[in-house]
Short mmCIF file of C-alpha atoms in Angstrom, two decimals:
data_model
loop_
_atom_site.label_atom_id
_atom_site.label_comp_id
_atom_site.label_asym_id
_atom_site.label_seq_id
_atom_site.Cartn_x
_atom_site.Cartn_y
_atom_site.Cartn_z
CA MET A 257 42.82 -83.14 70.78
CA LYS A 258 42.08 -85.03 67.57
CA PHE A 259 38.39 -85.20 68.49
CA MET A 260 38.32 -81.43 69.06
CA GLU A 261 40.12 -80.84 65.76
CA GLU A 262 37.54 -82.97 63.92
CA ILE A 263 34.70 -80.94 65.47
CA PHE A 264 36.46 -77.71 64.54
CA ASN A 265 37.00 -78.85 60.95
CA GLU A 266 33.40 -80.05 60.63
CA TYR A 267 31.94 -76.74 61.74
CA ARG A 268 34.74 -74.52 60.43
CA ARG A 269 32.53 -72.29 58.34
CA TRP A 270 30.29 -71.52 61.30
CA PHE A 271 33.32 -70.45 63.33
CA VAL A 272 34.14 -68.10 60.45
CA VAL A 273 30.60 -66.70 60.66
CA ALA A 274 30.99 -66.25 64.43
CA GLY A 275 34.21 -64.30 63.95
CA LEU A 276 32.69 -62.08 61.29
CA MET A 277 29.68 -61.49 63.53
CA LEU A 278 31.86 -60.22 66.38
CA ILE A 279 33.70 -57.85 64.05
CA TYR A 280 30.51 -56.60 62.40
CA ALA A 281 28.72 -56.17 65.74
CA ALA A 282 31.49 -53.88 66.94
CA SER A 283 32.21 -52.01 63.70
CA ASN A 284 28.74 -51.24 62.35
CA GLY A 285 26.99 -51.73 65.66
CA ILE A 286 28.99 -48.90 67.19
CA THR A 287 29.79 -46.49 64.34
CA VAL A 288 26.44 -46.61 62.53
CA HIS A 289 23.90 -47.61 65.16
CA THR A 290 25.26 -46.39 68.52
CA LEU A 291 27.24 -43.18 68.01
CA PRO A 292 24.11 -41.21 67.00
CA LEU A 293 23.23 -41.34 70.70
CA LEU A 294 25.97 -38.75 71.10
CA TYR A 295 24.15 -36.21 68.96
CA PRO A 296 21.88 -34.68 71.64
CA PRO A 297 24.71 -34.15 74.20
CA LEU A 298 27.06 -32.85 71.49
CA ILE A 299 24.41 -30.41 70.28
CA GLU A 300 23.96 -29.32 73.88
CA GLU A 301 27.71 -28.86 74.45
CA PHE A 302 28.77 -27.31 71.13
CA GLY A 303 25.53 -25.72 69.87
CA TRP A 304 25.63 -27.45 66.48
CA SER A 305 22.54 -27.59 64.22
CA ALA A 306 21.02 -30.85 62.94
CA SER A 307 22.84 -30.56 59.60
CA GLN A 308 26.13 -29.72 61.33
CA MET A 309 25.70 -32.57 63.78
CA THR A 310 25.14 -35.10 61.00
CA LEU A 311 27.91 -33.71 58.76
CA PRO A 312 30.45 -36.24 60.12
CA ALA A 313 28.05 -39.08 59.25
CA THR A 314 27.67 -37.63 55.74
CA ALA A 315 31.45 -37.54 55.35
CA PHE A 316 31.64 -41.07 56.75
CA PHE A 317 29.29 -42.56 54.17
CA ILE A 318 30.61 -40.58 51.20
CA PHE A 319 34.26 -41.35 51.95
CA GLY A 320 33.32 -44.95 52.59
CA ALA A 321 31.71 -44.97 49.15
CA VAL A 322 34.80 -43.53 47.47
CA THR A 323 37.13 -46.04 49.12
CA SER A 324 34.84 -49.04 48.62
CA PRO A 325 35.81 -49.90 44.98
CA PRO A 326 39.57 -49.88 45.69
CA ALA A 327 38.89 -52.03 48.73
CA GLY A 328 36.87 -54.44 46.56
CA ALA A 329 39.80 -54.75 44.18
CA LEU A 330 42.04 -55.57 47.14
CA PHE A 331 39.64 -58.29 48.27
CA ASP A 332 39.81 -59.96 44.84
CA ARG A 333 43.61 -59.85 44.80
CA PHE A 334 44.89 -60.29 48.37
CA PRO A 335 43.87 -62.34 51.42
CA VAL A 336 40.83 -60.54 52.78
CA ARG A 337 41.81 -61.27 56.37
CA ARG A 338 44.98 -59.18 56.06
CA VAL A 339 43.09 -56.27 54.54
CA MET A 340 40.53 -56.48 57.35
CA LEU A 341 43.26 -56.24 59.97
CA ALA A 342 44.26 -52.78 58.71
CA GLY A 343 40.60 -51.71 58.89
CA VAL A 344 40.12 -53.04 62.41
CA ILE A 345 43.21 -51.20 63.67
CA GLY A 346 42.04 -47.95 62.08
CA LEU A 347 38.56 -48.35 63.55
CA VAL A 348 39.72 -49.01 67.11
CA MET A 349 42.30 -46.21 67.11
CA SER A 350 39.75 -43.69 65.79
CA LEU A 351 37.20 -44.65 68.44
CA MET A 352 39.85 -44.16 71.11
CA CYS A 353 40.54 -40.64 69.77
CA LEU A 354 36.87 -39.62 69.65
CA PRO A 355 36.59 -38.58 73.35
CA PHE A 356 39.26 -35.92 72.80
CA ILE A 357 37.49 -33.87 70.11
CA SER A 358 36.73 -30.20 70.73
CA ALA A 359 35.67 -29.01 67.24
CA LEU A 360 33.46 -30.22 64.39
CA TRP A 361 36.37 -30.62 61.95
CA GLN A 362 38.02 -33.06 64.34
CA MET A 363 34.90 -35.20 64.47
CA VAL A 364 34.62 -35.09 60.67
CA THR A 365 38.25 -36.25 60.37
CA LEU A 366 37.65 -39.21 62.66
CA TYR A 367 34.51 -40.14 60.74
CA LEU A 368 36.52 -40.09 57.51
CA ILE A 369 38.82 -42.68 59.07
CA PHE A 370 35.75 -44.66 60.14
CA GLY A 371 34.63 -44.67 56.50
CA LEU A 372 37.98 -45.99 55.26
CA ALA A 373 38.16 -48.55 58.08
CA LEU A 374 34.71 -49.96 57.31
CA SER A 375 35.61 -50.20 53.62
CA LEU A 376 38.42 -52.51 54.67
CA CYS A 377 36.79 -54.52 57.48
CA GLY A 378 33.05 -53.99 57.09
CA LEU A 379 30.22 -55.43 55.06
CA THR A 380 31.97 -55.96 51.72
CA ALA A 381 34.88 -57.85 53.25
CA SER A 382 32.56 -60.00 55.36
CA MET A 383 30.28 -60.82 52.43
CA VAL A 384 33.23 -61.78 50.21
CA ILE A 385 34.45 -64.23 52.85
CA LEU A 386 30.98 -65.55 53.64
CA THR A 387 30.15 -66.14 49.95
CA LYS A 388 33.27 -68.29 49.60
CA TRP A 389 32.16 -70.51 52.46
CA PHE A 390 28.44 -70.82 51.69
CA ASP A 391 26.58 -71.94 48.61
CA ASP A 392 23.82 -73.71 50.51
CA MET A 393 22.34 -71.95 53.56
CA ARG A 394 23.77 -68.64 52.35
CA GLY A 395 20.58 -66.83 53.36
CA ARG A 396 20.67 -67.85 57.00
CA ALA A 397 24.45 -67.32 57.19
CA THR A 398 24.00 -63.82 55.79
CA GLY A 399 21.15 -63.21 58.22
CA LEU A 400 23.35 -64.24 61.13
CA LEU A 401 26.15 -61.98 59.96
CA LEU A 402 23.95 -58.94 59.44
CA MET A 403 21.94 -59.39 62.61
CA SER A 404 25.18 -59.06 64.57
CA SER A 405 25.31 -55.33 63.82
CA SER A 406 21.76 -55.09 65.14
CA PHE A 407 22.82 -57.03 68.23
CA GLY A 408 25.56 -54.46 68.65
CA GLY A 409 22.96 -51.76 68.07
CA ALA A 410 20.77 -53.26 70.79
CA VAL A 411 23.51 -53.67 73.41
CA PHE A 412 25.92 -50.78 72.86
CA PRO A 413 23.26 -48.01 73.12
CA LEU A 414 22.39 -49.27 76.60
CA ILE A 415 26.07 -49.27 77.55
CA LEU A 416 26.76 -45.89 75.98
CA GLY A 417 23.54 -44.40 77.34
CA ALA A 418 24.32 -45.53 80.88
CA GLY A 419 27.87 -44.25 80.49
CA ILE A 420 26.70 -40.85 79.28
CA GLU A 421 24.24 -40.53 82.15
CA ASN A 422 26.74 -41.53 84.84
CA PHE A 423 30.15 -40.43 83.56
CA GLY A 424 29.64 -38.12 80.58
CA TRP A 425 29.91 -38.84 76.87
CA ARG A 426 33.71 -38.73 76.68
CA GLN A 427 34.31 -41.45 79.25
CA ALA A 428 31.43 -43.47 77.83
CA VAL A 429 32.96 -43.48 74.33
CA GLY A 430 36.33 -44.47 75.80
CA GLY A 431 34.78 -47.54 77.38
CA VAL A 432 33.00 -48.50 74.16
CA SER A 433 36.28 -48.23 72.20
CA ILE A 434 37.93 -50.73 74.56
CA ALA A 435 35.03 -53.12 74.07
CA ALA A 436 35.44 -52.77 70.29
CA ALA A 437 39.11 -53.73 70.52
CA LEU A 438 38.36 -56.80 72.64
CA MET A 439 35.68 -57.99 70.21
CA THR A 440 37.39 -57.41 66.87
CA VAL A 441 41.08 -58.23 67.12
CA PRO A 442 40.84 -61.74 68.70
CA ALA A 443 37.96 -62.67 66.37
CA LEU A 444 39.96 -61.72 63.29
CA LEU A 445 43.13 -63.47 64.43
CA PHE A 446 41.62 -66.74 65.67
CA LEU A 447 38.27 -67.34 63.93
CA VAL A 448 38.18 -65.70 60.51
CA SER A 449 39.68 -67.41 57.46
CA ASP A 450 39.26 -66.22 53.88
CA ARG A 451 40.03 -69.53 52.25
CA SER A 452 37.03 -70.96 50.45
CA ARG A 453 35.20 -74.00 51.78
CA GLU A 454 36.50 -76.06 48.84
CA ALA A 455 40.09 -75.05 49.61
CA VAL A 456 39.76 -76.05 53.25
CA GLU A 457 38.17 -79.41 52.44
CA THR A 458 41.01 -80.35 50.08
CA ALA A 459 43.95 -78.94 52.03
CA ASP A 460 45.79 -79.84 55.20
CA PHE A 461 44.40 -77.70 58.02
CA GLU A 462 47.88 -77.30 59.46
CA SER A 463 49.30 -75.86 56.22
CA LYS A 464 50.06 -72.19 55.92
CA GLU A 465 47.29 -69.89 54.82
CA ARG A 466 47.35 -69.28 51.09
CA LEU A 467 45.53 -67.00 48.72
CA PRO A 468 41.79 -67.62 48.56
CA VAL A 469 40.40 -69.78 45.82
CA GLN A 470 38.14 -67.77 43.54
CA HIS A 471 34.94 -69.05 41.99
CA SER A 472 35.20 -68.82 38.20
CA ASP A 473 31.47 -68.81 37.47
CA GLY A 474 29.25 -65.77 37.54
CA PRO A 475 29.29 -62.63 35.39
CA SER A 476 32.39 -60.52 34.91
CA PHE A 477 32.37 -56.93 36.09
CA LEU A 478 31.80 -55.64 32.55
CA GLU A 479 28.97 -58.12 31.98
CA ALA A 480 27.35 -57.02 35.23
CA VAL A 481 27.42 -53.29 34.46
CA LYS A 482 25.89 -53.94 31.03
CA SER A 483 22.84 -55.65 32.50
CA PRO A 484 19.65 -53.72 33.39
CA THR A 485 19.42 -55.73 36.61
CA PHE A 486 22.59 -54.06 37.89
CA TYR A 487 21.12 -50.56 37.50
CA LEU A 488 17.70 -51.47 38.83
CA LEU A 489 19.32 -53.13 41.81
CA ALA A 490 21.67 -50.19 42.34
CA PHE A 491 18.76 -47.73 42.20
CA ALA A 492 16.58 -49.79 44.55
CA THR A 493 19.36 -50.42 47.07
CA GLY A 494 20.52 -46.81 46.82
CA ALA A 495 17.01 -45.59 47.59
CA MET A 496 16.86 -47.90 50.59
CA TRP A 497 20.27 -46.85 51.90
CA PHE A 498 19.21 -43.21 51.52
CA THR A 499 16.20 -44.09 53.66
CA ILE A 500 17.86 -46.38 56.20
CA VAL A 501 20.88 -44.20 56.89
CA ALA A 502 18.83 -40.99 57.11
CA LEU A 503 16.45 -42.72 59.51
CA THR A 504 19.12 -44.16 61.80
CA GLN A 505 21.18 -40.95 61.84
CA HIS A 506 18.32 -38.56 62.50
CA GLN A 507 15.97 -40.50 64.73
CA SER A 508 17.81 -39.56 67.93
CA ILE A 509 17.53 -35.84 67.17
CA TYR A 510 13.89 -36.24 66.10
CA LEU A 511 12.88 -38.21 69.17
CA VAL A 512 14.53 -35.84 71.66
CA LYS A 513 14.20 -32.43 70.01
CA ASP A 514 10.91 -32.80 68.07
CA ILE A 515 8.93 -35.43 69.92
CA GLY A 516 10.32 -34.49 73.32
CA ILE A 517 11.05 -37.86 74.86
CA ASP A 518 13.28 -37.92 77.91
CA GLY A 519 16.97 -38.52 77.30
CA SER A 520 16.89 -41.59 79.52
CA VAL A 521 14.14 -43.14 77.34
CA LEU A 522 16.10 -42.69 74.09
CA PRO A 523 18.54 -45.59 74.67
CA LYS A 524 15.55 -47.88 75.37
CA VAL A 525 13.88 -46.95 72.06
CA PHE A 526 17.21 -47.52 70.28
CA SER A 527 17.63 -50.86 72.03
CA VAL A 528 14.14 -52.05 71.02
CA PHE A 529 14.70 -50.83 67.47
CA PHE A 530 17.94 -52.75 67.04
CA ALA A 531 16.84 -55.77 69.07
CA CYS A 532 13.95 -56.17 66.64
CA SER A 533 16.34 -55.71 63.75
CA VAL A 534 18.11 -58.86 64.99
CA ILE A 535 14.82 -60.67 64.33
CA GLY A 536 14.44 -59.00 60.96
CA LYS A 537 17.91 -59.79 59.70
CA PHE A 538 17.94 -63.45 60.63
CA GLY A 539 14.24 -63.94 59.88
CA PHE A 540 14.44 -62.50 56.38
CA GLY A 541 17.73 -64.27 55.77
CA LEU A 542 16.10 -67.57 56.66
CA LEU A 543 13.01 -66.72 54.64
CA SER A 544 15.18 -66.01 51.60
CA ASP A 545 16.40 -69.60 51.62
CA TYR A 546 12.83 -70.71 50.90
CA VAL A 547 11.13 -67.77 49.17
CA ASN A 548 12.13 -65.75 46.13
CA LYS A 549 14.58 -63.10 47.27
CA GLU A 550 12.84 -60.26 45.43
CA ILE A 551 9.59 -61.11 47.22
CA SER A 552 11.44 -61.14 50.56
CA MET A 553 12.83 -57.68 49.85
CA ILE A 554 9.43 -56.28 48.91
CA CYS A 555 7.93 -57.59 52.17
CA SER A 556 10.70 -56.04 54.24
CA ILE A 557 10.36 -52.66 52.49
CA CYS A 558 6.62 -52.70 53.19
CA LEU A 559 7.29 -53.14 56.92
CA LEU A 560 9.79 -50.28 56.87
CA THR A 561 7.24 -48.07 55.11
CA ILE A 562 4.65 -48.78 57.81
CA GLY A 563 7.21 -47.88 60.47
CA LEU A 564 8.00 -44.59 58.72
CA ILE A 565 4.30 -43.73 58.56
CA ILE A 566 4.00 -44.34 62.31
CA VAL A 567 6.98 -42.13 63.15
CA ARG A 568 5.71 -39.44 60.77
CA LEU A 569 2.37 -39.31 62.63
CA ALA A 570 3.90 -39.45 66.12
CA ASN A 571 3.75 -36.46 68.47
CA SER A 572 4.39 -35.63 72.09
CA ASP A 573 1.06 -37.22 73.09
CA SER A 574 1.80 -40.56 71.40
CA ILE A 575 5.18 -41.50 72.82
CA ASN A 576 4.00 -45.08 73.46
CA TYR A 577 3.53 -45.51 69.72
CA LEU A 578 7.24 -44.95 69.26
CA PHE A 579 7.89 -48.42 70.63
CA ALA A 580 5.53 -49.82 68.00
CA TYR A 581 7.55 -47.86 65.46
CA ALA A 582 10.76 -49.30 66.91
CA VAL A 583 9.45 -52.87 66.51
CA ILE A 584 8.02 -52.54 62.99
CA ALA A 585 10.70 -50.27 61.51
CA GLY A 586 13.44 -52.28 63.22
CA ILE A 587 12.29 -55.50 61.58
CA GLY A 588 11.64 -53.78 58.25
CA PHE A 589 14.90 -51.87 57.94
CA SER A 590 16.99 -54.87 58.93
CA GLY A 591 15.14 -57.25 56.63
CA THR A 592 15.68 -54.83 53.77
CA PHE A 593 19.37 -54.62 54.60
CA THR A 594 19.69 -58.40 54.56
CA THR A 595 17.77 -59.00 51.34
CA ILE A 596 19.84 -56.34 49.55
CA GLN A 597 22.99 -58.39 50.15
CA LEU A 598 21.30 -61.62 49.09
CA LEU A 599 19.98 -60.08 45.88
CA VAL A 600 23.48 -58.91 44.91
CA ALA A 601 24.92 -62.35 45.65
CA LYS A 602 22.07 -64.07 43.78
CA HIS A 603 22.65 -62.15 40.56
CA PHE A 604 26.41 -61.45 40.63
CA ALA A 605 28.29 -64.01 42.79
CA GLY A 606 31.42 -65.22 41.01
CA GLY A 607 35.01 -64.30 40.26
CA SER A 608 34.22 -60.57 40.07
CA TYR A 609 31.88 -60.53 43.05
CA GLY A 610 34.20 -58.37 45.16
CA LYS A 611 34.37 -55.62 42.53
CA ILE A 612 30.64 -55.79 41.77
CA LEU A 613 29.60 -55.75 45.43
CA ALA A 614 32.02 -52.92 46.16
CA SER A 615 30.47 -50.90 43.32
CA ILE A 616 26.97 -51.45 44.70
CA VAL A 617 28.18 -50.57 48.20
CA MET A 618 29.78 -47.40 46.80
CA ILE A 619 26.46 -46.33 45.29
CA ASP A 620 24.58 -47.25 48.45
CA SER A 621 27.04 -45.44 50.73
CA LEU A 622 26.87 -42.31 48.59
CA ALA A 623 23.09 -42.47 48.78
CA GLY A 624 23.27 -42.89 52.55
CA GLY A 625 25.55 -39.89 52.92
CA VAL A 626 23.34 -37.77 50.69
CA GLY A 627 20.24 -38.93 52.57
CA THR A 628 21.72 -37.89 55.89
CA ARG A 629 22.62 -34.46 54.53
CA VAL A 630 19.35 -33.84 52.66
CA VAL A 631 17.10 -34.75 55.59
CA GLY A 632 19.24 -32.62 57.92
CA LYS A 633 18.97 -29.61 55.60
CA MET A 634 15.22 -30.14 55.26
CA ARG A 635 14.88 -30.14 59.02
CA ASP A 636 16.99 -26.98 59.39
CA ALA A 637 14.96 -25.20 56.71
CA SER A 638 11.48 -26.08 58.00
CA GLY A 639 12.12 -26.76 61.67
CA SER A 640 10.42 -30.15 61.26
CA TYR A 641 11.23 -33.65 60.03
CA ASP A 642 7.76 -34.10 58.46
CA ALA A 643 8.89 -33.46 54.86
CA GLY A 644 11.93 -35.68 55.40
CA TRP A 645 9.84 -38.64 56.53
CA GLU A 646 7.53 -38.15 53.54
CA LEU A 647 10.53 -38.23 51.19
CA LEU A 648 11.72 -41.50 52.75
CA ILE A 649 8.27 -43.07 52.36
CA THR A 650 8.26 -42.09 48.68
CA LEU A 651 11.67 -43.69 48.14
CA CYS A 652 10.41 -46.92 49.70
CA VAL A 653 7.60 -47.04 47.14
CA ILE A 654 10.09 -46.46 44.30
CA ALA A 655 12.36 -49.24 45.62
CA ILE A 656 9.42 -51.66 45.67
CA PHE A 657 8.66 -50.79 42.04
CA CYS A 658 12.29 -51.42 40.98
CA THR A 659 12.37 -54.76 42.81
CA VAL A 660 9.19 -55.87 41.04
CA ILE A 661 10.84 -55.13 37.68
CA ILE A 662 13.93 -57.14 38.69
CA ARG A 663 11.63 -60.04 39.56
CA LEU A 664 9.86 -59.80 36.17
CA LEU A 665 13.18 -59.64 34.31
CA GLY A 666 14.36 -62.75 36.14
CA ARG A 667 11.20 -64.62 35.26
CA SER A 668 11.36 -63.62 31.59
CA ALA A 669 14.99 -64.76 31.43
CA GLY A 670 14.15 -68.05 33.14
CA THR A 671 16.58 -67.40 35.97
CA THR A 672 14.22 -66.97 38.90
CA GLN A 673 15.55 -68.60 42.06
CA THR A 674 13.78 -69.46 45.26
#
């Protein structure tokens, strides 16, 4: 037993990462990456338009944005693990209610609860805990954490797709909600700890859990919002969330309704997309431990841009190219997602990190909600996603430009990190 305890203590922070990965795989992997598979059958059953169908996702991201800053304040004041428990319970219960909807307002209500739940147990909470445990190897730890949602996005679409085909969407969602409960609750109770690495190394492992130790270095919240880097970073990450969320929420409708791929092929494209995003998240996280983080972000955005160009040019005669899109855009979108988190931690990690990160997440989530709505309206108005894809490509170019300026500001201030 003592030998096992020594092993556990030695690798404690990696057990924390494993627990966070299970939670993030179920929470984001299902709500963000998998549930859009429901859009075609829901449109078929209820007759909703593209903008109506994506209205719940818009509400999800906007309400998540509104609740993110209060959640960030909670993370700086209370044990994050306890706050996450409330979010996990809300997430699982909402998923279990989803098969019983019969109207759009009911789906919107459940997605509002999803937004609140992810504010409490999603990315911000996980990054606050992870940042406490990792100073060195933060890039690869972040990559591991973020790739878990892509792993969920690669596995759950196959499960949900098979369930929809064999049992109908209601029974399929019920099965996925049970899987979410089995993944999240045990991981939170037995693996996750929000004490910092320093606190664990200096305390008795059998002592009761206490409030997390905060790092005192780093800029205050007021210092952060006075810096041009904060606004450049917020604009760049907001543009990318606008792009990423609009892409992931609308690609199922586009592929089935516009391109005309068979419904049985759609889960396979989703699976390839998110399987490759596993590579992108860990690969760019690892790369960021050795290469300047702004350069890593620029490279990932370039890949995403190429993927968007491919999907923009696709048609019913070039379905095979959609798998090339899935590979390139999957790596690009996930790498961008990872480097965003690392850039925020690079510039603003410290005692106010929770509040600062929550503010960035609020801006990003608002942008994602707006992106989903705008692209849906554009599609309804023109009957095509062409203008929407062109808008997303333009935003990628703008985000690259902002990231270059952040890099130049860092070099002029003598704070460039590799």
